[in-house]
XYZ file of C-alpha atoms in Angstrom:
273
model
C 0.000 0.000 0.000
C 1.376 3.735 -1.131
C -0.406 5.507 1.708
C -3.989 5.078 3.929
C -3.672 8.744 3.981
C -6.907 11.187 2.395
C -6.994 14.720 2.223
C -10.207 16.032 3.301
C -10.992 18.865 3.924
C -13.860 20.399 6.801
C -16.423 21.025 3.527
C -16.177 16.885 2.408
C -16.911 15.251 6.012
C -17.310 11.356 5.948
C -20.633 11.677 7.699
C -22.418 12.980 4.193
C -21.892 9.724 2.144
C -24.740 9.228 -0.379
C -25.756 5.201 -0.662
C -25.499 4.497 -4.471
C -28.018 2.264 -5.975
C -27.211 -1.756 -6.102
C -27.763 -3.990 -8.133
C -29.720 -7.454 -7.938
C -25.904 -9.245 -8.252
C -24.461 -6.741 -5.785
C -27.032 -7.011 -3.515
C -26.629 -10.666 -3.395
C -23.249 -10.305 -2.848
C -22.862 -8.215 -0.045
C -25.591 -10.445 1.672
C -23.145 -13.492 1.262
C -20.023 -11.185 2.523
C -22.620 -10.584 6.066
C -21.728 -14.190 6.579
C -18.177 -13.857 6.968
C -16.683 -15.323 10.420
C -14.328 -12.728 10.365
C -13.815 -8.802 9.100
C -10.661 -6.981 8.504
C -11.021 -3.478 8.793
C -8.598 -0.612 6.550
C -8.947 2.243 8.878
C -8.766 5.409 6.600
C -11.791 5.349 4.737
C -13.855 2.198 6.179
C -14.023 3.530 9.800
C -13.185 7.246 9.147
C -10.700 9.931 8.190
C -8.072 10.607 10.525
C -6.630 13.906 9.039
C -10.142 15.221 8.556
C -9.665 18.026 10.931
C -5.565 18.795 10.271
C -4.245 18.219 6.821
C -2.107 15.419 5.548
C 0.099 17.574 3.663
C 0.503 19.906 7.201
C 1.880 16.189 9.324
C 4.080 15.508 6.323
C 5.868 18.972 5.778
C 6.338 18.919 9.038
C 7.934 15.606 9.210
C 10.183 17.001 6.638
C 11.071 19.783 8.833
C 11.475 17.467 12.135
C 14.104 15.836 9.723
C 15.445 19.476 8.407
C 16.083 20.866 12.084
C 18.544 17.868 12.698
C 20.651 18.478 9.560
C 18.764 15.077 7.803
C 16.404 16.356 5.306
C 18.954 15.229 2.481
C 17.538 11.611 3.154
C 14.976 12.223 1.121
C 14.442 12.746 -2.399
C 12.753 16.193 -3.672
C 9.707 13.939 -4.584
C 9.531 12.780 -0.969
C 9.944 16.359 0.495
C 6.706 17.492 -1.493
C 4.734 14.511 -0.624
C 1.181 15.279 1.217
C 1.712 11.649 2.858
C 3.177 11.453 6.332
C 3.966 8.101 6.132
C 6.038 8.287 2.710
C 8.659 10.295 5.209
C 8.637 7.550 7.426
C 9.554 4.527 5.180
C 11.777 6.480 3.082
C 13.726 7.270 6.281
C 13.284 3.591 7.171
C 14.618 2.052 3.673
C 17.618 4.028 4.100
C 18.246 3.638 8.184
C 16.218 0.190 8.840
C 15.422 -0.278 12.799
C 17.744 3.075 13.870
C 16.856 5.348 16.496
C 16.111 7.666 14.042
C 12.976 5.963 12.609
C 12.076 4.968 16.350
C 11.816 8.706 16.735
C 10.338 9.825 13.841
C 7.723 6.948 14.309
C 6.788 8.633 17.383
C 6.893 12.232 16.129
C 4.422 10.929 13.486
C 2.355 9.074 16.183
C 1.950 11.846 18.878
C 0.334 13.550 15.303
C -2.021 11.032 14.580
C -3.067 10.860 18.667
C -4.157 14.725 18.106
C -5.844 13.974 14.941
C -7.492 11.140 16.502
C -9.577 13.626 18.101
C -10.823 15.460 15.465
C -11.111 12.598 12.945
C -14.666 12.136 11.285
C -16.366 8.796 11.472
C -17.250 6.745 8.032
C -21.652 6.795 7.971
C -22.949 4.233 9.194
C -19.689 2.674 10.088
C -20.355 2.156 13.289
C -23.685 0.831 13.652
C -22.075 -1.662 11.000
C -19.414 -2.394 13.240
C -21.498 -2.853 16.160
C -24.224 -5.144 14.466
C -21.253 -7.244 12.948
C -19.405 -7.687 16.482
C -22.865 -8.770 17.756
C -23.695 -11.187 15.498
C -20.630 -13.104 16.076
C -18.260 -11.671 13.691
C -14.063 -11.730 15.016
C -13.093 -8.033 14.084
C -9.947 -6.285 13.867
C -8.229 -3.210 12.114
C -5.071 -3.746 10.244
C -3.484 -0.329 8.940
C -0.561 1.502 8.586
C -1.184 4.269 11.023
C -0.232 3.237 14.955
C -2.185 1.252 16.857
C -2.490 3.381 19.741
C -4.094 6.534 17.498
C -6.512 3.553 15.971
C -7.376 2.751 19.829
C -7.596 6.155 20.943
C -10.369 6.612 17.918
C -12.037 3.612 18.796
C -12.030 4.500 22.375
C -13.723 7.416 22.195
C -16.798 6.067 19.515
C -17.126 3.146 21.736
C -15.806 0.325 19.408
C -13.070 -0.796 21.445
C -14.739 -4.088 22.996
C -15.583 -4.716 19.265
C -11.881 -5.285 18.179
C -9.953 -5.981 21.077
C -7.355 -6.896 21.317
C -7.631 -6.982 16.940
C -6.013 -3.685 16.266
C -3.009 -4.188 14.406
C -1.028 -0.993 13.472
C 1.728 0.155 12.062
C 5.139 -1.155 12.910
C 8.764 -0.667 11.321
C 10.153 -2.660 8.845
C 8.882 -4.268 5.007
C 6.089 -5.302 6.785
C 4.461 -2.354 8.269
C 1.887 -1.579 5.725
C -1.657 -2.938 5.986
C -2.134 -4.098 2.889
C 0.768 -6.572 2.938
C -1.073 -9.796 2.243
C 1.925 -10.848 5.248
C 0.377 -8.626 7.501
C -2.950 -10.068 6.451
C -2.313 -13.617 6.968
C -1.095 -12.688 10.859
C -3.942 -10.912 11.315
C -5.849 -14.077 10.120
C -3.823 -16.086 12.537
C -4.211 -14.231 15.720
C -8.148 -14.020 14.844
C -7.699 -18.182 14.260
C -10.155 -17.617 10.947
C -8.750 -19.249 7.582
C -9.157 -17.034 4.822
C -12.046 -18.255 3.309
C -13.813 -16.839 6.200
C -12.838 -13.795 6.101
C -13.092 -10.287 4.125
C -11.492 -7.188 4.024
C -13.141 -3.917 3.432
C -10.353 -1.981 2.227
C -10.175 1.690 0.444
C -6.620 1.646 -1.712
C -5.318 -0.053 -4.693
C -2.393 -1.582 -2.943
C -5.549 -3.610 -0.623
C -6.922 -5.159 -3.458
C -3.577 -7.081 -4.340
C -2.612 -7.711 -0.607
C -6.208 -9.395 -0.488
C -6.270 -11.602 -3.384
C -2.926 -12.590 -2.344
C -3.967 -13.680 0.644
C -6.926 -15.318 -0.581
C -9.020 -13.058 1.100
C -12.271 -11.688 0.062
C -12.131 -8.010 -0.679
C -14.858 -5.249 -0.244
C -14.271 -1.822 -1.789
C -15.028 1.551 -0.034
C -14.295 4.818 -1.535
C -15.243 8.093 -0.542
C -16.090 9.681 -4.384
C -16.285 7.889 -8.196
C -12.875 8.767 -8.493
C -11.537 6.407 -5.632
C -14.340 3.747 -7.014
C -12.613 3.592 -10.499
C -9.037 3.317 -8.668
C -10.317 0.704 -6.703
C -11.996 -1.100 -9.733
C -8.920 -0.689 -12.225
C -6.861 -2.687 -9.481
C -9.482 -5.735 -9.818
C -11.683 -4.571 -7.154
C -15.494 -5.995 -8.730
C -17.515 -4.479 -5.613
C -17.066 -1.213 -4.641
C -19.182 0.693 -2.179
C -19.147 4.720 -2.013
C -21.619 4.189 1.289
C -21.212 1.410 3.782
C -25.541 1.800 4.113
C -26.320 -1.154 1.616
C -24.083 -3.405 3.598
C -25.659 -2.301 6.895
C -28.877 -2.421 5.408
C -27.692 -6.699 4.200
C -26.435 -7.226 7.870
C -29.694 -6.386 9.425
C -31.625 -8.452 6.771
C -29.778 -11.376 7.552
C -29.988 -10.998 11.012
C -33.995 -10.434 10.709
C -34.386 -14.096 8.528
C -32.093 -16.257 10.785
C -34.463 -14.768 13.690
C -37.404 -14.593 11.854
C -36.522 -18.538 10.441
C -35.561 -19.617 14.452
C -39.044 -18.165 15.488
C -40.757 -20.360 12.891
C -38.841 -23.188 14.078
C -39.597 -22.902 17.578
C -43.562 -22.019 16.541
C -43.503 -25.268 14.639
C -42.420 -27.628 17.341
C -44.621 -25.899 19.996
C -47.545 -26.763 17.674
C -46.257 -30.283 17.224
């Protein structure tokens, strides 16, 4: 994965989605994907936007200047001075000084700005009534991203959701292998959760989580936030793509209402018998 970082900015807040229109196939679909023992979350984009109040391109440039007061910003290239991506400063400093005290720091420079964010970050509609209805339906959750696990908790904390993944939130650590959509990473996840992959789907908002998904055999649910991350996600080989997590929250409850409604029957019919 290149980044799980969107700009947004205070007039595009994740709570306006619009629910596009599915179709009979799609519809079908997502109904089978309410059945899955276990769901991997993407945080950016699925659950919310973490930079919604302070920019992404603010935490990167100043990244770049963390690096620039110490006499190091001629680790990176001119491409990766002018990224909007915080976390494109962090692994290019990592490639070049692998498990150094100088990516420990910046690591935690980069963390203590996703912690403040965490406060001001807008939550995905209808995310969390999805997450809530698919923890209590007997779904094994967890997050797997790129950003640290403590900012992911802090989020999570405050909406709520924390009994829903615990102890599932898998962040970002140093190393090849830090990225969430490293089918690696994904298989772990899998692992610790003790769900094969057939089980199991991950609702995912980049290109790079497409790949790391069908690598790891697992089933893979788009979410973008506008047509133009839809077609991204498509072009990669993603075939369901949702620009509002509504329809699937809309297939949760259905299921939920005929495996009651078919368990009252059941119970009705041997009463009578």
């Amino acid at each position: 994965m290149t980044s799980e970082t969107t700009e947004t900015t205070p007039h595009e807040p994740a709570t306006t989605e619009k629910a596009g229109k599915q179709t009979a196939d799609e519809t079908a679909r997502l109904r089978e994907l309410t059945g899955a023992r276990a769901v991997l979350w993407d945080f950016e984009g699925p659950v919310c936007r973490l930079f919604a109040g302070r920019r992404a391109r603010e935490i990167a440039a100043g990244l770049v200047e963390w690096l620039a007061g110490r006499g190091l910003d001629g680790l990176l290239t001119e491409e990766e001075r002018a990224t909007s991506d915080p976390q494109v400063v962090l692994r290019a400093v990592d490639r070049r000084h692998p498990g150094s005290d100088l990516v420990t720091e910046l690591e935690e420079h980069l963390t203590q700005e996703e912690l403040r964010a965490a406060a001001t970050a807008w939550p995905t509609a209808y995310a969390d009534p999805l997450i809530r209805t698919w923890s209590a339906v007997g779904a094994r959750l967890a997050v797997t991203t790129g950003y640290s696990s403590r900012a992911v908790s802090t989020y999570l904390a405050g909406r709520g959701l924390s009994d829903c993944f615990a102890p599932h939130v898998h962040g970002r650590t140093t190393g090849p292998d830090h990225l969430t959509s490293d089918p690696h990473r994904l298989r772990e996840v899998l692992r610790a959760l003790d769900v094969d992959a057939a089980g199991a789907v991950l609702i995912g908002s980049t290109p790079q989580a497409v790949s790391a998904a069908g690598e790891a055999g697992v089933r893979f649910l788009g979410h973008a936030a506008n047509e133009d991350g839809e077609r991204l996600l498509r072009a990669a080989g993603a075939d369901l793509v949702l620009t509002s997590l509504e329809p699937l929250l809309r297939a949760l409850r259905d299921a939920g209402s005929a495996v009651n409604g078919s368990a009252s029957a059941h119970r009705t019919g041997r009463a009578r018998g």
